[in-house]
Coordinates of C-alpha atoms in Angstrom, one line a residue:
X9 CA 0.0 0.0 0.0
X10 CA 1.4 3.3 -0.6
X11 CA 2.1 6.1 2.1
X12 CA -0.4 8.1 0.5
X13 CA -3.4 5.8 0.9
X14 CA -2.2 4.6 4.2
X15 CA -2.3 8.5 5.1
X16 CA -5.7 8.9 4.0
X17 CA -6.7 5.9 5.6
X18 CA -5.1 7.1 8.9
X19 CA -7.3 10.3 8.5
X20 CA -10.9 8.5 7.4
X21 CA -10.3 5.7 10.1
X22 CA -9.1 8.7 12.7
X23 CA -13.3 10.4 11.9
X24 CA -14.9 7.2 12.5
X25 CA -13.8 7.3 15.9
X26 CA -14.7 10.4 16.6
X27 CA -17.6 10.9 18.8
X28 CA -21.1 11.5 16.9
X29 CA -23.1 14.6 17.9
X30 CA -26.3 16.1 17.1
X31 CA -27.0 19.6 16.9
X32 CA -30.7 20.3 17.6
X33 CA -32.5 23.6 17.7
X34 CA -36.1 24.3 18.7
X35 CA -37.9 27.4 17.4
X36 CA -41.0 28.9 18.3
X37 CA -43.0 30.0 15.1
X38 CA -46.5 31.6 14.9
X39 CA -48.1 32.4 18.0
X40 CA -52.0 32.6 18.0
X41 CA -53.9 34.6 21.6
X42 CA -57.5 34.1 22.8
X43 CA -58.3 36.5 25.5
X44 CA -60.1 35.1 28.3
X45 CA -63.6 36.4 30.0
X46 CA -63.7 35.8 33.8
X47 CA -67.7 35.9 33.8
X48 CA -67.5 32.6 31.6
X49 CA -66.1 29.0 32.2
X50 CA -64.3 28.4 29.1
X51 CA -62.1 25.4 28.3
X52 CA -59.8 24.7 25.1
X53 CA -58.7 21.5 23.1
X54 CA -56.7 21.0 20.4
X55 CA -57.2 18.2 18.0
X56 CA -54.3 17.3 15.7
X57 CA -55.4 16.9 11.6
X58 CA -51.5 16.5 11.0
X59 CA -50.4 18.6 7.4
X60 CA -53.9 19.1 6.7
X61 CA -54.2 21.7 10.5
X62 CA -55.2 21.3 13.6
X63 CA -59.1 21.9 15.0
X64 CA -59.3 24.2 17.9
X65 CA -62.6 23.5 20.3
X66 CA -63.8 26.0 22.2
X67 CA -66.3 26.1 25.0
X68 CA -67.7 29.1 26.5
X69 CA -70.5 28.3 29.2
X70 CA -72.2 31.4 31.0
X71 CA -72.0 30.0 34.9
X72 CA -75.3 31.9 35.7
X73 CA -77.2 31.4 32.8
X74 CA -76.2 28.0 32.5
X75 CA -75.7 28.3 28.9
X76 CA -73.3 27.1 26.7
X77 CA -71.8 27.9 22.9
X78 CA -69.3 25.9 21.2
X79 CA -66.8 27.7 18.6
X80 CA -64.8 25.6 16.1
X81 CA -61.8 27.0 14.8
X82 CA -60.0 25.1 11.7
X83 CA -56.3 26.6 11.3
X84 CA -53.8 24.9 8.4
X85 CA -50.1 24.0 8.7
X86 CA -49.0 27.8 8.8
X87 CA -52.2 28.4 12.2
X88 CA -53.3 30.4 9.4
X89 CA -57.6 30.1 10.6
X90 CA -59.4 28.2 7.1
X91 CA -62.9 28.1 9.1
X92 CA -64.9 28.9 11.8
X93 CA -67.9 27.1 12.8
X94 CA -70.4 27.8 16.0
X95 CA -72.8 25.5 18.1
X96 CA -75.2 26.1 20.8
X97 CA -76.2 22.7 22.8
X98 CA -80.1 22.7 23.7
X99 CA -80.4 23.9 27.7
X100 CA -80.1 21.0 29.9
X101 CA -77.6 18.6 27.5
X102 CA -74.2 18.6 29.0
X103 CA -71.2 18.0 26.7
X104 CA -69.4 15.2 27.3
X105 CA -67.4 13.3 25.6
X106 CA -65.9 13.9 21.9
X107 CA -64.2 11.1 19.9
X108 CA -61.9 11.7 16.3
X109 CA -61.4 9.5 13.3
X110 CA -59.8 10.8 10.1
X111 CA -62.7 12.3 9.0
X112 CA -65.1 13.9 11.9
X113 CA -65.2 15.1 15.2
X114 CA -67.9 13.5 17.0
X115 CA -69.5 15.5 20.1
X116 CA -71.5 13.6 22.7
X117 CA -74.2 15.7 24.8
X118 CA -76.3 14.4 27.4
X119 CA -79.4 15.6 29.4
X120 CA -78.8 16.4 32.7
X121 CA -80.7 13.6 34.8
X122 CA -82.3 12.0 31.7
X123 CA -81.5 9.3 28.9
X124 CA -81.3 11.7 26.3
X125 CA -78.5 12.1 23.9
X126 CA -77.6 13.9 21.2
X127 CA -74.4 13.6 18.9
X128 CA -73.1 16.4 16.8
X129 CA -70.9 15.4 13.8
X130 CA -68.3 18.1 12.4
X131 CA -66.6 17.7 9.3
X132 CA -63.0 18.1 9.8
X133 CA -62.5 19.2 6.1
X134 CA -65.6 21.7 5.5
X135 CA -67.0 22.4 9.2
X136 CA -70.5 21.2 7.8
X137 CA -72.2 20.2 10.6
X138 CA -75.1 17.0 11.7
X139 CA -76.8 16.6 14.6
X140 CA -78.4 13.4 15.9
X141 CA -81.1 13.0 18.5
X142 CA -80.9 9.2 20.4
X143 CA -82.0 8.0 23.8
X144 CA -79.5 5.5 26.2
X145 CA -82.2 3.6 27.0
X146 CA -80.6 3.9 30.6
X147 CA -79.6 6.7 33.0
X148 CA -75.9 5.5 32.9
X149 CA -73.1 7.4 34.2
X150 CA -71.2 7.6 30.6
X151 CA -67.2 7.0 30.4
X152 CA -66.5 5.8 27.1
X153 CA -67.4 7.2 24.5
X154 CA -66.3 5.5 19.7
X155 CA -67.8 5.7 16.5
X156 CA -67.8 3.3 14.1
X157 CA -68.9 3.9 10.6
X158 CA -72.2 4.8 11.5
X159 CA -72.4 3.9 14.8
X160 CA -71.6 5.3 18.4
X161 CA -70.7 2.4 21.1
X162 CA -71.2 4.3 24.6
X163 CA -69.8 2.8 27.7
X164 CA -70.2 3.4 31.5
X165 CA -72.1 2.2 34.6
X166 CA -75.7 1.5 35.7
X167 CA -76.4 0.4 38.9
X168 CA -72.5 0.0 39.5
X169 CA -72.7 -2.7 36.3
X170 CA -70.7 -2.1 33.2
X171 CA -72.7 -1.4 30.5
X172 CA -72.5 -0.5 26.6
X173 CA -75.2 1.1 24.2
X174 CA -74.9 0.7 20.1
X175 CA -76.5 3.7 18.7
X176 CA -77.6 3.6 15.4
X177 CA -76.8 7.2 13.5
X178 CA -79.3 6.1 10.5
X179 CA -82.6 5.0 12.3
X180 CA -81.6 6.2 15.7
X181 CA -82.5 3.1 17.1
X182 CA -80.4 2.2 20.4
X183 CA -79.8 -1.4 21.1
X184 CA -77.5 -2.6 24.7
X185 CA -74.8 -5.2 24.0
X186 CA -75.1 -8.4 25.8
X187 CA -72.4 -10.1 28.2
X188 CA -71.2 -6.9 29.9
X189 CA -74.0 -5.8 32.7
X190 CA -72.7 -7.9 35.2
X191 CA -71.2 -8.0 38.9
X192 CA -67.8 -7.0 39.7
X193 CA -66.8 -6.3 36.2
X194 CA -65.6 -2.5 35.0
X195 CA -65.1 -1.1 31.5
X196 CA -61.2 -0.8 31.1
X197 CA -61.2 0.6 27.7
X198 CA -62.9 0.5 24.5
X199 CA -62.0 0.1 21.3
X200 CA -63.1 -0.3 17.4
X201 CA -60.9 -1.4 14.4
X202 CA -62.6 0.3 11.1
X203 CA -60.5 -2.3 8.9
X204 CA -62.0 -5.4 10.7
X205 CA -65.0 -3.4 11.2
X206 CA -65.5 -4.8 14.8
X207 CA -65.8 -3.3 18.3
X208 CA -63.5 -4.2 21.3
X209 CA -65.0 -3.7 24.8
X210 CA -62.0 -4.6 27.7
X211 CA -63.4 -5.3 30.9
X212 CA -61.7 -5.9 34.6
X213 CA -63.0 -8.4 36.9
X214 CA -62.6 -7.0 40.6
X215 CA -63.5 -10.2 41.8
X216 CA -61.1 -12.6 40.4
X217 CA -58.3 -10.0 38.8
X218 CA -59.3 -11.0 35.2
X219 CA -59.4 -9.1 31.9
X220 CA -61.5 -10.0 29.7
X221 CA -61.6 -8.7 25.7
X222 CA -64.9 -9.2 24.3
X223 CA -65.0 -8.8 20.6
X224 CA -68.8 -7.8 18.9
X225 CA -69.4 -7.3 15.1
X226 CA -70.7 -3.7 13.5
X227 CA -74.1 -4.9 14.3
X228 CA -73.2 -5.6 18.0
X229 CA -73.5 -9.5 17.9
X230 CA -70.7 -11.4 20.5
X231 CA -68.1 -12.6 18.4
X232 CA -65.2 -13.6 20.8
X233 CA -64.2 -13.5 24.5
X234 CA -61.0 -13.7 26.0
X235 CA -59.9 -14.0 29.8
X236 CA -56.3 -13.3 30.5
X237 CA -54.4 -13.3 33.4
X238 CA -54.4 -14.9 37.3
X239 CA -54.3 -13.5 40.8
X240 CA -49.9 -13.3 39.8
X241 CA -50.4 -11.4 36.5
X242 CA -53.2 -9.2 35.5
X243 CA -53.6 -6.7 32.8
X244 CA -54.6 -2.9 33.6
X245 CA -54.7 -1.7 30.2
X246 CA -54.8 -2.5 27.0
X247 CA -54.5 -1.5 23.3
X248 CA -55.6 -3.1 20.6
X249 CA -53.0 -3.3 17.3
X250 CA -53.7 -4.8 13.3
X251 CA -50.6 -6.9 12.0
X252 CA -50.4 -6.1 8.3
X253 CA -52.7 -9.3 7.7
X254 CA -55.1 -8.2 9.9
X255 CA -54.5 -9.9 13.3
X256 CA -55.0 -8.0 16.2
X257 CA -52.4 -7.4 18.7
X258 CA -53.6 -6.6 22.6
X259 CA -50.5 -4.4 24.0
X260 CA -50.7 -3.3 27.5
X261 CA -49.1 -3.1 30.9
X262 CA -49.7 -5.5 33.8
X263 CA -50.0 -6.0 38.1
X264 CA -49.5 -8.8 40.3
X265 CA -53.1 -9.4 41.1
X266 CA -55.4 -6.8 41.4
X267 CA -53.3 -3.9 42.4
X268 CA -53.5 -0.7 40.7
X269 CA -49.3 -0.8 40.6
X270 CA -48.1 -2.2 37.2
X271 CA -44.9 -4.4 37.5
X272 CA -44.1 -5.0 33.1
X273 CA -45.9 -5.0 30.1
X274 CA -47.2 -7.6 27.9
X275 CA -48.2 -8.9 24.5
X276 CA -51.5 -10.7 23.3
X277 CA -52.2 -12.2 19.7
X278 CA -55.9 -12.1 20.3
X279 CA -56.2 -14.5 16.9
X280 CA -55.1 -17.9 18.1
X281 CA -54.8 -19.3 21.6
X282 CA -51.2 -18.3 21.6
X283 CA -49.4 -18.1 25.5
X284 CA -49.4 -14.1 26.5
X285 CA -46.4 -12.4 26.5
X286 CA -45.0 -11.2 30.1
X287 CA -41.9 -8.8 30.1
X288 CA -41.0 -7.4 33.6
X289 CA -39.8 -4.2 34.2
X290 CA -37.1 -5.8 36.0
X291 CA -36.1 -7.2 32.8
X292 CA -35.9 -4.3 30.5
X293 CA -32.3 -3.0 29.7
X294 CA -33.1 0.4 30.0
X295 CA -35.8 1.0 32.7
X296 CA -33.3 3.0 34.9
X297 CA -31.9 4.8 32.1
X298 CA -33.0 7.8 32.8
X299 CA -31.0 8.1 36.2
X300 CA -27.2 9.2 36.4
X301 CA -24.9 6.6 35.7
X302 CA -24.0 5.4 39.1
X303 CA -27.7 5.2 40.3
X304 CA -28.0 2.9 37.7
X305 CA -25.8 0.9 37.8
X306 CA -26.2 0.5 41.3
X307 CA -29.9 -0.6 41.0
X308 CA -28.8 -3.0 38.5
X309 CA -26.2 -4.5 40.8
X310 CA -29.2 -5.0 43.0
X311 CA -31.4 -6.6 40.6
X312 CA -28.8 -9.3 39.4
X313 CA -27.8 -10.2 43.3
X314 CA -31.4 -11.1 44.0
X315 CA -31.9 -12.9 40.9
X316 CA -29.0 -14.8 41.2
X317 CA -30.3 -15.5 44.8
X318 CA -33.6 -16.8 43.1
X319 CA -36.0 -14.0 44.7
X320 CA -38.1 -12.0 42.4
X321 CA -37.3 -9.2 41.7
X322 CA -41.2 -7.0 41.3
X323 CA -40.9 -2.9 40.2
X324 CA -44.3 -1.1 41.3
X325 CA -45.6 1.8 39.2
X326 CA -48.1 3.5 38.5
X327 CA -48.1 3.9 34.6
X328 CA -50.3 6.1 32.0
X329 CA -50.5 4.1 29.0
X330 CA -50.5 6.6 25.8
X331 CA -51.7 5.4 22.2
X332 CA -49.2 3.1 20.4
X333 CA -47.4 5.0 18.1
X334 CA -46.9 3.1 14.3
X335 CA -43.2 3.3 12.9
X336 CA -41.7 1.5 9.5
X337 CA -40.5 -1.3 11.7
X338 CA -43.6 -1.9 14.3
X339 CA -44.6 0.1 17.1
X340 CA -43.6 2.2 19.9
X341 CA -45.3 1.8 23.2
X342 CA -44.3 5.2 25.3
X343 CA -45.6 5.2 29.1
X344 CA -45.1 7.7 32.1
X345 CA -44.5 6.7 35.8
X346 CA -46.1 8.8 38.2
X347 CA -48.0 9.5 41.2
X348 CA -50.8 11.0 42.8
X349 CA -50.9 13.6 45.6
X350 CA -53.1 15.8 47.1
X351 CA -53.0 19.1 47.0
X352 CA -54.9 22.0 47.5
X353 CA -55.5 24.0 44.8
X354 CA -53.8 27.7 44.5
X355 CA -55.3 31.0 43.7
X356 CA -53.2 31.6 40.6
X357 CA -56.4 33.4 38.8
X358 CA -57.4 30.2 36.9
X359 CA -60.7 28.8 38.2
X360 CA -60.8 25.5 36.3
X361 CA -59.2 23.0 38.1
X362 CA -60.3 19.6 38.5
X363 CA -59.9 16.0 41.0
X364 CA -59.4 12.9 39.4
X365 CA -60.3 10.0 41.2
X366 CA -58.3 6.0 41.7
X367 CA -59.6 3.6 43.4
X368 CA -61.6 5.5 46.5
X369 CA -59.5 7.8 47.1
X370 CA -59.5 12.1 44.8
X371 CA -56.6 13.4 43.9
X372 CA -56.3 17.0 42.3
X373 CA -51.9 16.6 41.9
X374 CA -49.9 14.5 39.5
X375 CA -46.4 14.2 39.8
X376 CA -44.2 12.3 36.7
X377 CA -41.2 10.9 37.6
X378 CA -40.0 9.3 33.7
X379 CA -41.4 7.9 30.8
X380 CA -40.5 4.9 29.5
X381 CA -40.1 3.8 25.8
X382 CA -40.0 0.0 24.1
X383 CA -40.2 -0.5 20.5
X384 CA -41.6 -4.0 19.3
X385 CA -41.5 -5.1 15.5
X386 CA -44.3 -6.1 13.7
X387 CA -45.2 -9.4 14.9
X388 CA -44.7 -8.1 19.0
X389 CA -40.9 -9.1 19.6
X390 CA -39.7 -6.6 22.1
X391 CA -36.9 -5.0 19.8
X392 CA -35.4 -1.9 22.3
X393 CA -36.0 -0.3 24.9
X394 CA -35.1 3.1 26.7
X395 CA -36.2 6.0 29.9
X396 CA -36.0 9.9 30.0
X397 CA -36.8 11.5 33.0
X398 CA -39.4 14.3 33.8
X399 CA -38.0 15.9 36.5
X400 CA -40.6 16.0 38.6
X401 CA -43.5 17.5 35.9
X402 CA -46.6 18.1 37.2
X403 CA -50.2 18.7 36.4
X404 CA -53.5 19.5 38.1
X405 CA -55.0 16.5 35.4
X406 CA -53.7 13.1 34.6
X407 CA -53.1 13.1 31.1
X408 CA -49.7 12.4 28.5
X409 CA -47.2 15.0 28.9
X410 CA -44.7 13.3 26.7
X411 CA -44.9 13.6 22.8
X412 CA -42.8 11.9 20.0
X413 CA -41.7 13.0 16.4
X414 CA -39.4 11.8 14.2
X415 CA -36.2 12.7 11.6
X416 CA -34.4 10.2 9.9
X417 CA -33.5 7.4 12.7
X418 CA -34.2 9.5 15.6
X419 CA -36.8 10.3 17.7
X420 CA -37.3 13.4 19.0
X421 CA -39.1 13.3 22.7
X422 CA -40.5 16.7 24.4
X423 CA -42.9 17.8 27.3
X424 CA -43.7 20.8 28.7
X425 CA -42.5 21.7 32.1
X426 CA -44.4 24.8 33.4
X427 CA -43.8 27.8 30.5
X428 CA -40.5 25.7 29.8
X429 CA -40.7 22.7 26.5
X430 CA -37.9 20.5 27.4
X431 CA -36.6 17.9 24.7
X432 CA -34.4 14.3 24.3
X433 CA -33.2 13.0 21.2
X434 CA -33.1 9.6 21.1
X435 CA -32.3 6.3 18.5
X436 CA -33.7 3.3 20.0
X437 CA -31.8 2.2 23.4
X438 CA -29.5 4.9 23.2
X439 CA -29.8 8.7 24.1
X440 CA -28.3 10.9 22.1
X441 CA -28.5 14.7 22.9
X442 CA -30.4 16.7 25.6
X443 CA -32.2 19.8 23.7
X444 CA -32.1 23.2 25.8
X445 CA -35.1 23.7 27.3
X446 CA -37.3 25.9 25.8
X447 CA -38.8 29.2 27.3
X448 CA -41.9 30.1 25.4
X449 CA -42.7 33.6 24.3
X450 CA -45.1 36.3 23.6
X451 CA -45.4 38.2 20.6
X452 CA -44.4 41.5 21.8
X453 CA -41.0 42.2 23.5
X454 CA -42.8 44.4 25.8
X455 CA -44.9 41.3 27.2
X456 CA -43.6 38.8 29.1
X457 CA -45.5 35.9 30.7
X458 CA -46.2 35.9 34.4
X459 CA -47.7 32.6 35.1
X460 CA -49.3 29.5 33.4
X461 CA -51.8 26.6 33.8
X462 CA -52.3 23.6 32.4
X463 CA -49.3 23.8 29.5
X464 CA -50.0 20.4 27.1
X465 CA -47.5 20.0 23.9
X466 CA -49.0 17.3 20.7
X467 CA -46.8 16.5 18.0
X468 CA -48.1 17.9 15.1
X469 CA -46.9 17.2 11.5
X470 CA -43.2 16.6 10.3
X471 CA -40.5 18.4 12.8
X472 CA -43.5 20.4 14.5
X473 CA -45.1 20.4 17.4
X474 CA -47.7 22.5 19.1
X475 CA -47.6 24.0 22.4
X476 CA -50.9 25.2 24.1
X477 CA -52.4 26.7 27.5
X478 CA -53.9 29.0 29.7
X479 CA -51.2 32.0 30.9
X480 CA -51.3 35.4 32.5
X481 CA -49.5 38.1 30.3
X482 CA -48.2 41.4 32.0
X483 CA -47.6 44.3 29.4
X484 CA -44.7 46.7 30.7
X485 CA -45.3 45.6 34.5
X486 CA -48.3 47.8 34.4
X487 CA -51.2 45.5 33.2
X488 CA -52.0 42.0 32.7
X489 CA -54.2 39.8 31.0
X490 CA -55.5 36.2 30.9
X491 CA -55.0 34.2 27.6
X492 CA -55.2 30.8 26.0
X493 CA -52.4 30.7 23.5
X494 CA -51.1 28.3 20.3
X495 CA -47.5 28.1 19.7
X496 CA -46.4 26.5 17.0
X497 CA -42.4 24.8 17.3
X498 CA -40.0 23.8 14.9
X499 CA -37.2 21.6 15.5
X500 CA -33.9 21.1 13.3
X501 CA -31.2 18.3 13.9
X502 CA -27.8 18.4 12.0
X503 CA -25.6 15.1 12.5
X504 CA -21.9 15.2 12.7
X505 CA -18.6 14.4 14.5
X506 CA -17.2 16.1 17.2

């Protein structure tokens, strides 16, 4: 070999070992205000229509008139508004709950005391409105809430019994599915899968620590039940997944018995009679990631001594499951450890806060400790697995903070921490940069933002992601103002060697 190529091999060998880096740089974009009316209870969601917008719905209820209007706003990739679109629910029908597909918003409304229904259907492309008049047949307490095609499956309670209601859009009829009103079963979840065109109700039995699927057809007929799990492992959760050819996956995380406390996650092919799936959290590489590297190791150390001593080795959490998120290669099933406190809530100007309630006891405080991440291939082999911590996020509601994007082989993971939107890059098991947190903005250098409440993040389309909330806004330390606000963020990542 010559000196020359040996020279240039030297050099090219000599970058290879260099250590990779990624730049990454968030950017807040187009920043939309609503001003806020302290005579009316208003509340805010966004719903994500990826490149084609987003849907902004806005309630305005008058506390003393009891009366309430609902605004629509449609906004495009640039939160450039496309259409607007108003809706006043008839006095004594209380919104609530709402439910997306690909095509419509659907709105559920019930009468206050009553069996009464109505369903409003927005069109997420024109704003043309329908609204459907149906009955519940029962004065359930409602907690579930999917369409189908043309029909809406409503779950909840009766009598302390689960129950579900098919309601028929077309003839309004409303018919209750059978083998669910039963003692010491609960609704878990519900589900539909428009390809298969059937409807997945996931029950708990208190009793016995079961969880049971039941499968019905589109015209609610049982199709298929399934009981999984003992009083050693018992599902709390579950989502339901297609393979490419069809066969549905049940993804979830688990407890030892009946406790609340999950201790892994699992996998069901809900197809054949196939043995479920257990993986610990014990067992996962990168549970503890998240930690410095000598807490983790340290755990680990402790792990492997007891399991080399043949005890088990059981990590209690509390998990929120999110919606599996679809990749190329499978899925990604993100989850967030947390836990519930009490705490009274502070006069910081916003009057909306709320209690959520597990098992018998109300909680009004959530606080996250880490999320964890575990991507599966197509078939539900556990391929990676990784943690980021949250610091200690919390929120007056239980819902995700965490949301994903993703650029080339990385995935880009952010939540919002107060008025701060903090960021990890990551590729699989391995973490690859921390972003700077981000400190989000007014639009006028003479504003600055005094306080906030309730701060969520989605990931919108491509390297975007929206940030929204409620915040007071002081103008030149003079005056102030209370706003709900859209921020939309841009993220760039530039690989290279250090």
């Amino acid at each position: 070999m010559k000196s020359t190529d040996k020279r240039y091999l030297l050099i090219f060998t000599f970058f290879l070992l260099l250590p990779f880096s990624v730049s990454a740089q968030l950017v807040q974009g187009k920043r939309i205000e609503f001003d806020l009316n302290s005579s009316m209870d208003e509340d805010h969601q966004l719903f994500s229509l990826q490149e084609n917008g987003v849907l902004l719905f806005h309630s305005i209820e008058d506390v003393y008139r009891r009366k309430m209007t609902i605004d629509f706003h449609k906004y495009d990739s640039t939160l450039t508004e496309l259409w607007k679109a108003s809706f006043v629910p008839e006095d004594e029908f209380l919104l609530n709950k709402t439910f997306q597909n690909e095509r419509f918003l659907f709105v559920l409304f019930k009468k206050r005391e009553r069996t009464d229904i109505r369903v409003l259907r927005l069109d997420l492309e024109t704003g043309d409105k329908t609204y459907v008049e149906g009955n519940l047949l029962t004065n359930m307490d409602i907690e579930h809430f999917t369409v189908l095609q043309s029909k809406a499956f409503i779950g909840g309670k009766y009598n302390d019994r689960p129950v579900v209601v098919m309601f028929s859009f077309f003839d309004k009829t409303s018919k209750v599915l059978p083998e669910i009103h039963a003692n010491h079963l609960m609704i878990s979840e519900m589900d539909v899968s428009a390809r298969n065109e059937v409807v997945y109700v996931m029950l708990k039995n208190e009793r016995n620590c079961q969880y049971i699927i039941k499968t019905y057809s589109y015209e609610g007929k049982p199709l298929n039940s399934v009981g999984l799990g003992d009083k050693q492992r018992t599902p709390i959760s579950g989502k339901i997944l297609n393979m490419d050819n069809g066969t549905p996956l049940l993804l979830g995380n688990y407890a030892e018995g009946c406790s609340p406390l999950s201790i892994g996650i699992y996998m069901q092919n809900l197809s054949n009679d196939s043995k479920i799936q257990y993986i610990d959290f014990s067992d996962l590489q990168n549970f503890f990631s998240f930690m410095t590297p000598k807490k983790e190791e340290k755990i680990k150390e402790k792990i492997r001594l007891k399991k080399e001593r043949g005890k088990e080795v059981k990590l209690r959490n509390r998990l929120l499951l999110h919606d599996i998120v679809s990749t190329p290669e499978g899925w990604i099933l993100i989850a967030e450890v947390f836990y519930p406190e009490y705490k009274a809530p502070a006069n910081n100007g916003f009057s909306n806060w709320r209690s959520y309630r597990i098992g018998n006891d109300t909680y009004n405080n959530f606080r996250y400790t880490h999320a964890i991440l575990c991507g599966f291939d197509h078939n539900g082999k556990l391929l990676w697995d990784n943690s980021i911590s949250l610091k200690d996020v919390q929120g007056s509601e239980l819902s995700p903070k965490v949301q994903i994007t993703r650029q080339e082989d990385f995935h880009i993971l952010a939540y919002p921490d107060e008025d701060l939107i903090k960021a990890v890059v990551v590729n699989k098991d391995e973490k690859i940069k921390d972003l700077e947190s981000f400190d989000l903005k007014t639009n006028s250098d003479k504003e600055k933002i005094t306080d906030t409440d309730r701060t969520n993040l989605i990931a919108w389309y491509g390297q975007s992601f929206l940030a929204y909330g409620y915040q007071s806004i002081r103008k030149d330390n003079l005056t102030s103002r209370e706003v709900f606000s859209i921020s939309k963020l841009t993220y760039t990542l530039k690989n290279g060697k250090q």
